[in-house]
Coordinates of C-alpha atoms in Angstrom, one line a residue:
M1 CA -193.6 3.6 -5.0
H2 CA -193.4 0.1 -3.5
R3 CA -192.6 -0.3 0.2
R4 CA -189.4 -2.1 -0.8
Q5 CA -188.3 0.9 -2.8
V6 CA -189.1 3.3 0.0
L7 CA -186.9 1.2 2.3
Q8 CA -184.2 1.2 -0.4
A9 CA -184.3 5.0 -0.6
A10 CA -184.1 5.3 3.2
L11 CA -181.1 2.9 3.3
L12 CA -179.5 4.9 0.5
A13 CA -179.4 8.0 2.7
A14 CA -177.6 6.0 5.4
A15 CA -175.3 4.2 3.1
F16 CA -174.1 7.2 1.1
P17 CA -173.5 10.3 3.2
W18 CA -174.4 12.8 0.5
T19 CA -175.4 16.4 0.9
A20 CA -177.6 17.4 -2.0
R21 CA -177.1 20.8 -3.5
F22 CA -179.3 23.5 -2.2
V23 CA -178.9 27.2 -1.5
G24 CA -178.1 27.7 2.2
A25 CA -180.2 30.5 3.7
A26 CA -177.2 31.7 5.8
A27 CA -175.0 32.3 2.8
P28 CA -175.2 35.7 1.1
P29 CA -174.4 36.0 -2.7
A30 CA -170.9 34.9 -3.6
P31 CA -169.0 35.2 -6.8
A32 CA -168.7 31.9 -8.7
P33 CA -165.4 30.3 -7.9
A34 CA -162.9 29.9 -10.7
I35 CA -161.7 26.4 -10.0
R36 CA -158.0 26.0 -10.8
G37 CA -157.5 22.5 -9.3
S38 CA -158.2 20.6 -6.2
L39 CA -157.9 21.6 -2.6
V40 CA -156.9 18.7 -0.3
L41 CA -157.7 19.6 3.3
V42 CA -155.7 17.6 5.8
D43 CA -157.2 17.6 9.3
L44 CA -154.8 16.9 12.1
R45 CA -157.5 15.9 14.6
G46 CA -156.9 16.4 18.3
G47 CA -154.7 19.4 18.2
N48 CA -151.2 19.0 16.7
D49 CA -148.2 20.1 18.8
G50 CA -146.6 22.8 16.6
L51 CA -143.5 23.0 18.8
N52 CA -142.5 19.4 18.1
T53 CA -143.4 19.8 14.5
L54 CA -141.4 22.9 13.7
V55 CA -138.7 23.0 16.5
P56 CA -137.1 26.2 17.8
Y57 CA -133.9 24.2 18.2
R58 CA -131.6 27.0 19.2
D59 CA -133.7 28.4 22.0
P60 CA -132.7 27.0 25.4
E61 CA -136.2 27.8 26.7
Y62 CA -137.5 25.0 24.5
D63 CA -135.4 22.5 26.3
R64 CA -136.1 23.9 29.7
L65 CA -139.9 23.8 29.2
R66 CA -139.8 20.3 27.7
P67 CA -137.3 18.3 29.7
T68 CA -138.4 14.9 28.3
L69 CA -140.2 16.0 25.1
A70 CA -137.7 18.3 23.5
I71 CA -136.2 17.0 20.3
A72 CA -132.3 17.0 20.5
R73 CA -130.7 19.7 18.4
D74 CA -128.6 17.2 16.5
R75 CA -131.7 15.2 15.4
V76 CA -133.7 18.2 14.1
L77 CA -133.9 18.8 10.3
A78 CA -132.6 22.4 10.2
L79 CA -134.7 24.5 7.8
D80 CA -133.1 27.8 8.7
E81 CA -130.9 29.1 11.5
D82 CA -133.7 29.0 14.1
L83 CA -136.3 26.5 13.0
G84 CA -136.1 22.9 12.1
G85 CA -138.5 20.0 11.3
A86 CA -139.1 17.0 13.4
P87 CA -137.0 14.0 12.3
A88 CA -140.2 12.2 11.3
L89 CA -140.7 14.9 8.6
Q90 CA -137.7 13.7 6.6
P91 CA -139.9 12.4 3.7
L92 CA -141.0 16.0 3.1
L93 CA -137.5 17.5 2.8
P94 CA -137.5 17.1 -1.1
A95 CA -140.7 19.2 -1.2
W96 CA -139.1 21.8 1.1
E97 CA -135.9 21.9 -1.0
A98 CA -137.9 22.2 -4.3
G99 CA -139.9 25.1 -2.9
D100 CA -143.2 23.2 -2.8
L101 CA -143.8 23.4 0.9
A102 CA -144.8 26.4 2.9
W103 CA -145.0 26.7 6.7
I104 CA -147.3 29.3 8.1
L105 CA -146.2 30.1 11.6
G106 CA -148.2 30.9 14.7
V107 CA -151.6 30.2 13.3
G108 CA -154.5 30.8 15.7
Y109 CA -157.2 33.3 16.6
P110 CA -158.1 35.8 19.3
N111 CA -159.3 34.5 22.7
P112 CA -158.6 30.8 21.8
N113 CA -161.0 28.1 22.9
R114 CA -159.5 24.9 24.3
S115 CA -162.6 22.7 23.8
H116 CA -162.1 20.2 20.9
F117 CA -165.8 20.6 19.9
R118 CA -166.0 24.4 20.0
S119 CA -162.6 25.0 18.5
R120 CA -163.3 22.6 15.6
E121 CA -166.5 24.4 15.0
I122 CA -164.6 27.7 14.9
W123 CA -162.1 26.4 12.4
D124 CA -164.9 24.8 10.3
T125 CA -166.9 28.0 10.1
A126 CA -164.1 30.6 10.1
A127 CA -166.0 32.3 12.9
P128 CA -164.2 32.7 16.3
D129 CA -167.3 34.4 17.8
D130 CA -170.8 32.9 18.0
S131 CA -172.1 34.7 14.9
I132 CA -171.9 31.7 12.6
R133 CA -172.4 28.0 13.4
E134 CA -173.2 27.0 9.8
P135 CA -172.4 27.0 6.9
G136 CA -168.8 25.8 6.9
W137 CA -166.2 28.1 5.4
I138 CA -165.8 26.2 2.1
A139 CA -169.6 26.1 1.7
R140 CA -169.7 29.8 2.4
A141 CA -167.0 30.6 -0.1
F142 CA -168.9 28.8 -2.8
G143 CA -172.2 30.3 -1.9
S144 CA -175.0 29.1 -4.2
H145 CA -172.5 27.7 -6.7
G146 CA -171.3 24.2 -6.9
G147 CA -167.7 23.7 -8.1
G148 CA -167.9 20.2 -9.7
A149 CA -168.8 19.2 -13.2
A150 CA -172.1 17.3 -13.9
G151 CA -172.1 13.9 -12.5
R152 CA -169.3 14.7 -10.0
P153 CA -169.5 15.8 -6.4
D154 CA -168.2 19.1 -5.4
A155 CA -166.3 17.5 -2.5
V156 CA -165.2 14.1 -1.4
V157 CA -164.6 13.3 2.3
L158 CA -162.3 10.3 2.8
G159 CA -161.7 10.9 6.5
G160 CA -163.4 12.7 9.4
D161 CA -166.6 14.8 9.1
D162 CA -167.8 17.3 6.5
G163 CA -167.7 20.3 8.9
P164 CA -166.1 22.9 6.5
L165 CA -168.4 21.8 3.7
R166 CA -171.7 21.6 5.6
G167 CA -174.8 23.8 5.3
G168 CA -174.4 25.3 1.8
A169 CA -174.9 24.5 -1.8
L170 CA -172.2 21.8 -2.2
Q171 CA -172.8 18.2 -3.1
V172 CA -170.5 16.3 -0.7
L173 CA -169.8 12.6 -0.9
S174 CA -168.2 10.5 1.9
L175 CA -166.5 7.3 0.8
Q176 CA -163.7 4.9 1.6
T177 CA -162.9 3.8 -2.0
P178 CA -164.5 4.7 -5.3
E179 CA -165.0 1.0 -6.1
T180 CA -167.0 0.4 -2.9
F181 CA -169.1 3.4 -3.8
V182 CA -169.8 2.2 -7.3
R183 CA -170.6 -1.3 -6.1
E184 CA -173.0 -0.2 -3.4
A185 CA -174.7 2.2 -5.8
A186 CA -175.2 -0.6 -8.3
R187 CA -177.4 -2.5 -5.8
L188 CA -180.1 0.1 -6.0
S189 CA -182.9 -0.6 -8.6
A190 CA -184.6 2.2 -10.5
P191 CA -187.6 3.7 -8.6
A192 CA -191.1 3.3 -9.8
P193 CA -192.9 6.5 -11.0
V194 CA -194.4 8.6 -8.2
A195 CA -197.1 11.1 -9.0
A196 CA -196.7 13.4 -5.9
P197 CA -194.1 12.2 -3.5
A198 CA -193.8 13.7 -0.1
E199 CA -191.1 16.3 0.4
A200 CA -188.8 14.0 2.3
L201 CA -189.2 11.2 -0.2
A202 CA -188.6 13.6 -3.1
H203 CA -185.3 14.6 -1.4
L204 CA -184.3 10.9 -1.1
L205 CA -185.1 10.4 -4.8
T206 CA -183.0 13.4 -5.7
V207 CA -180.1 12.0 -3.7
R208 CA -180.6 8.6 -5.3
G209 CA -180.5 10.1 -8.7
A210 CA -177.3 12.1 -7.9
V211 CA -175.7 9.0 -6.4
A212 CA -176.5 6.9 -9.5
E213 CA -175.2 9.6 -11.9
T214 CA -172.0 10.0 -9.9
A215 CA -171.5 6.2 -9.7
R216 CA -171.7 6.0 -13.5
E217 CA -169.2 8.7 -13.9
F218 CA -166.9 7.1 -11.4
E219 CA -167.2 3.7 -13.1
R220 CA -166.3 5.3 -16.5
A221 CA -163.3 7.1 -15.0
L222 CA -162.0 4.0 -13.1
A223 CA -162.0 2.0 -16.3
R224 CA -159.3 4.3 -17.7
L225 CA -157.3 4.7 -14.6
P226 CA -153.6 4.3 -15.3
A227 CA -151.2 2.2 -13.3
E228 CA -150.2 3.8 -10.1
P229 CA -146.5 4.8 -10.3
V230 CA -145.9 5.0 -6.6
A231 CA -146.8 2.7 -3.7
F232 CA -148.6 4.4 -0.8
P233 CA -147.9 3.4 2.8
A234 CA -150.5 1.1 4.4
T235 CA -151.6 3.6 7.0
P236 CA -155.0 5.3 7.4
V237 CA -153.8 8.6 5.9
G238 CA -151.8 6.7 3.2
R239 CA -155.0 4.9 2.1
Q240 CA -157.0 8.1 2.1
L241 CA -154.4 10.0 0.0
R242 CA -154.0 7.1 -2.3
Q243 CA -157.8 7.3 -3.1
V244 CA -157.5 11.1 -3.7
A245 CA -154.6 10.4 -6.1
R246 CA -156.6 7.7 -7.9
L247 CA -159.6 9.9 -8.4
L248 CA -157.4 12.7 -9.8
L249 CA -155.5 10.3 -12.0
A250 CA -158.8 9.0 -13.3
G251 CA -159.5 12.5 -14.6
L252 CA -162.2 13.4 -12.0
E253 CA -161.7 17.1 -11.4
I254 CA -163.2 17.4 -7.9
P255 CA -162.7 20.8 -6.3
V256 CA -162.3 19.7 -2.7
F257 CA -161.0 16.6 -0.9
K258 CA -160.8 16.1 2.9
V259 CA -158.7 13.6 4.7
E260 CA -158.0 13.2 8.4
V261 CA -155.2 12.0 10.7
G262 CA -156.4 11.3 14.2
G263 CA -154.6 10.9 17.4
F264 CA -153.0 14.3 18.0
D265 CA -154.5 14.8 21.4
T266 CA -151.3 13.8 23.1
H267 CA -151.9 14.3 26.8
V268 CA -149.9 11.3 27.8
G269 CA -146.6 9.8 26.5
Q270 CA -146.4 12.2 23.5
G271 CA -142.9 11.6 22.3
A272 CA -143.0 8.4 20.3
R273 CA -146.7 8.7 19.5
H274 CA -146.4 12.2 18.0
A275 CA -143.3 11.2 16.0
R276 CA -145.2 8.2 14.6
L277 CA -148.2 10.3 13.5
L278 CA -145.9 12.9 11.8
G279 CA -144.0 10.1 10.1
Q280 CA -147.1 8.5 8.7
L281 CA -148.4 11.9 7.5
A282 CA -145.0 12.8 5.9
E283 CA -144.6 9.4 4.1
A284 CA -148.2 9.6 2.8
L285 CA -147.8 13.2 1.6
A286 CA -144.5 12.3 -0.1
A287 CA -146.1 9.4 -1.9
F288 CA -148.9 11.7 -3.0
R289 CA -146.5 14.3 -4.3
R290 CA -144.4 11.8 -6.2
T291 CA -147.6 10.3 -7.8
L292 CA -149.0 13.5 -9.0
R293 CA -145.6 14.8 -10.2
A294 CA -145.2 11.7 -12.3
A295 CA -148.6 12.3 -13.8
G296 CA -147.9 15.9 -14.5
Q297 CA -150.8 17.0 -12.1
W298 CA -148.9 18.4 -9.2
D299 CA -149.6 22.0 -10.2
R300 CA -153.3 21.3 -10.0
V301 CA -153.3 20.4 -6.3
L302 CA -153.0 22.5 -3.1
V303 CA -152.7 20.6 0.2
L304 CA -153.5 22.6 3.4
S305 CA -153.3 21.4 7.0
V306 CA -155.7 22.4 9.7
S307 CA -155.9 21.5 13.4
E308 CA -158.2 22.8 16.1
F309 CA -155.4 24.1 18.3
G310 CA -151.8 23.7 19.2
R311 CA -150.5 22.4 22.6
R312 CA -149.2 24.1 25.7
V313 CA -145.6 25.1 25.6
G314 CA -144.6 23.3 28.7
E315 CA -145.0 19.5 29.0
N316 CA -147.2 18.1 31.7
A317 CA -146.5 15.5 34.4
S318 CA -147.5 12.7 32.1
Q319 CA -144.8 13.4 29.5
G320 CA -147.5 14.9 27.2
T321 CA -148.9 18.3 26.4
D322 CA -152.3 19.8 27.1
H323 CA -154.6 21.9 24.9
G324 CA -153.0 25.1 23.8
A325 CA -153.5 27.8 21.2
A326 CA -151.3 28.7 18.2
A327 CA -149.4 26.3 16.0
A328 CA -147.8 26.1 12.6
Q329 CA -149.8 24.9 9.5
F330 CA -148.5 23.8 6.1
A331 CA -149.4 24.3 2.5
L332 CA -148.0 21.9 -0.1
G333 CA -148.3 21.9 -3.9
G334 CA -146.7 22.5 -7.3
R335 CA -147.8 26.2 -7.3
V336 CA -147.0 26.8 -3.6
K337 CA -144.3 29.4 -3.0
G338 CA -142.3 27.5 -0.4
G339 CA -140.7 29.0 2.7
F340 CA -141.8 30.4 6.1
Y341 CA -144.8 32.8 6.4
G342 CA -145.7 34.7 9.5
E343 CA -143.5 35.3 12.5
P344 CA -142.3 32.6 14.9
P345 CA -144.1 32.8 18.2
S346 CA -141.8 33.7 21.0
L347 CA -141.2 31.3 23.9
H348 CA -140.4 34.3 26.1
D349 CA -143.7 36.1 25.6
L350 CA -146.4 33.6 26.3
D351 CA -150.1 34.1 26.8
R352 CA -150.8 32.2 30.1
G353 CA -148.5 29.4 29.0
D354 CA -149.5 29.4 25.4
L355 CA -147.9 30.6 22.2
R356 CA -149.4 33.9 21.0
Y357 CA -150.9 33.7 17.6
R358 CA -149.3 35.7 14.9
V359 CA -151.5 34.7 11.9
D360 CA -155.2 34.6 12.1
F361 CA -156.3 31.2 10.6
R362 CA -158.9 33.0 8.4
R363 CA -156.0 34.5 6.4
L364 CA -155.2 30.9 5.3
Y365 CA -158.7 30.5 4.1
G366 CA -158.7 33.9 2.6
E367 CA -155.6 33.0 0.6
I368 CA -157.5 30.0 -0.9
A369 CA -160.6 32.0 -1.8
R370 CA -158.6 35.0 -3.1
V371 CA -156.1 33.1 -5.3
W372 CA -156.9 29.4 -5.7
W373 CA -160.6 30.1 -6.3
G374 CA -160.1 33.4 -8.0
Q375 CA -162.6 35.3 -5.8
G376 CA -160.2 38.2 -4.9
D377 CA -160.5 40.3 -1.8
A378 CA -164.4 39.9 -1.8
G379 CA -163.9 36.2 -1.4
A380 CA -161.5 36.6 1.5
A381 CA -163.9 39.1 3.2
R382 CA -166.7 36.6 3.1
L383 CA -164.5 34.4 5.2
G384 CA -163.9 37.1 7.8
T385 CA -160.5 38.6 6.8
T386 CA -159.6 41.9 5.2
E387 CA -155.9 41.4 5.9
P388 CA -153.4 41.1 3.1
G389 CA -152.8 37.8 1.5
L390 CA -149.9 35.7 2.9
G391 CA -148.5 35.0 -0.5
F392 CA -147.8 31.3 -0.2
R393 CA -150.1 30.8 -3.2

């Protein structure tokens, strides 16, 4: 191999964040997942405030504890007699009314950790103790099996890191747009034959071959991409979900996508900032739903939110909220059974100023493994839960 090609291979690893498929030593045998569609994981990075997302608008304690941040009752989108959505979630009302949107209440875990780094690690690995630091929960669910077809990655990350996908057998591709990926991959020339490459170089060549094969598959798929029926908002999450929709409309059946909305660490001046973030998220998800419904693919998608923690119940002196514990998460999709799941945490029975969790977050993951990936109770147990399914899917 010529020096120039060695440098190309090294640059390839930097240019294309790609985890080549290998059997993770930490992962015990797992049943092969029966892929029924695509999971779209939406990471609300920073710790989303669940109380100003789903508002207990009839509880006077909410107004007392949040004198400047409480959303006025007449502005809340009433979803039942006790809970309502933030006004910024208006674009998702059609999904709620159609039964496509489920809210899982009081999601958390025992002995919550308020460190961003450690709590994200806990959510990524489905391990609240120190027993597992890797692989991520999705990598562990798949075990030694990849989920994607030949020439396609098992997962595509369009925002944030690959924490839930890391350390297992999955081929994970990070990109901004498929066109950029294809264009960058085309710049690489074919490597010269190598009789006995070093182990590291062999890995780079494996990655290079996988990237080239995926680029060819993407290029073929993009050539038959239909016109987009819906305009997406020009926001970071809007752009990410647009690319997810385009890959799905192009016929690329990729088991997992991950997108991210940053900025939820709202210690200061939360009110308008949080509303803006929720509005951007809701508008992007509404466009995503309309696009896939128009294409007849909405039943093949399950959107699930995650966030490392909720916020404290009481506002702070800076008209913001500090790191808390439990919060609501949502599931969205054509086969989702909409409604509320779990029990609303009480504002009158707090855990040192935090909402007590009612649903262990591993039950959300267990629901995905049990039903969406067809792994049954054994799949849920691999992710640390033997509790019954929640039933939203």
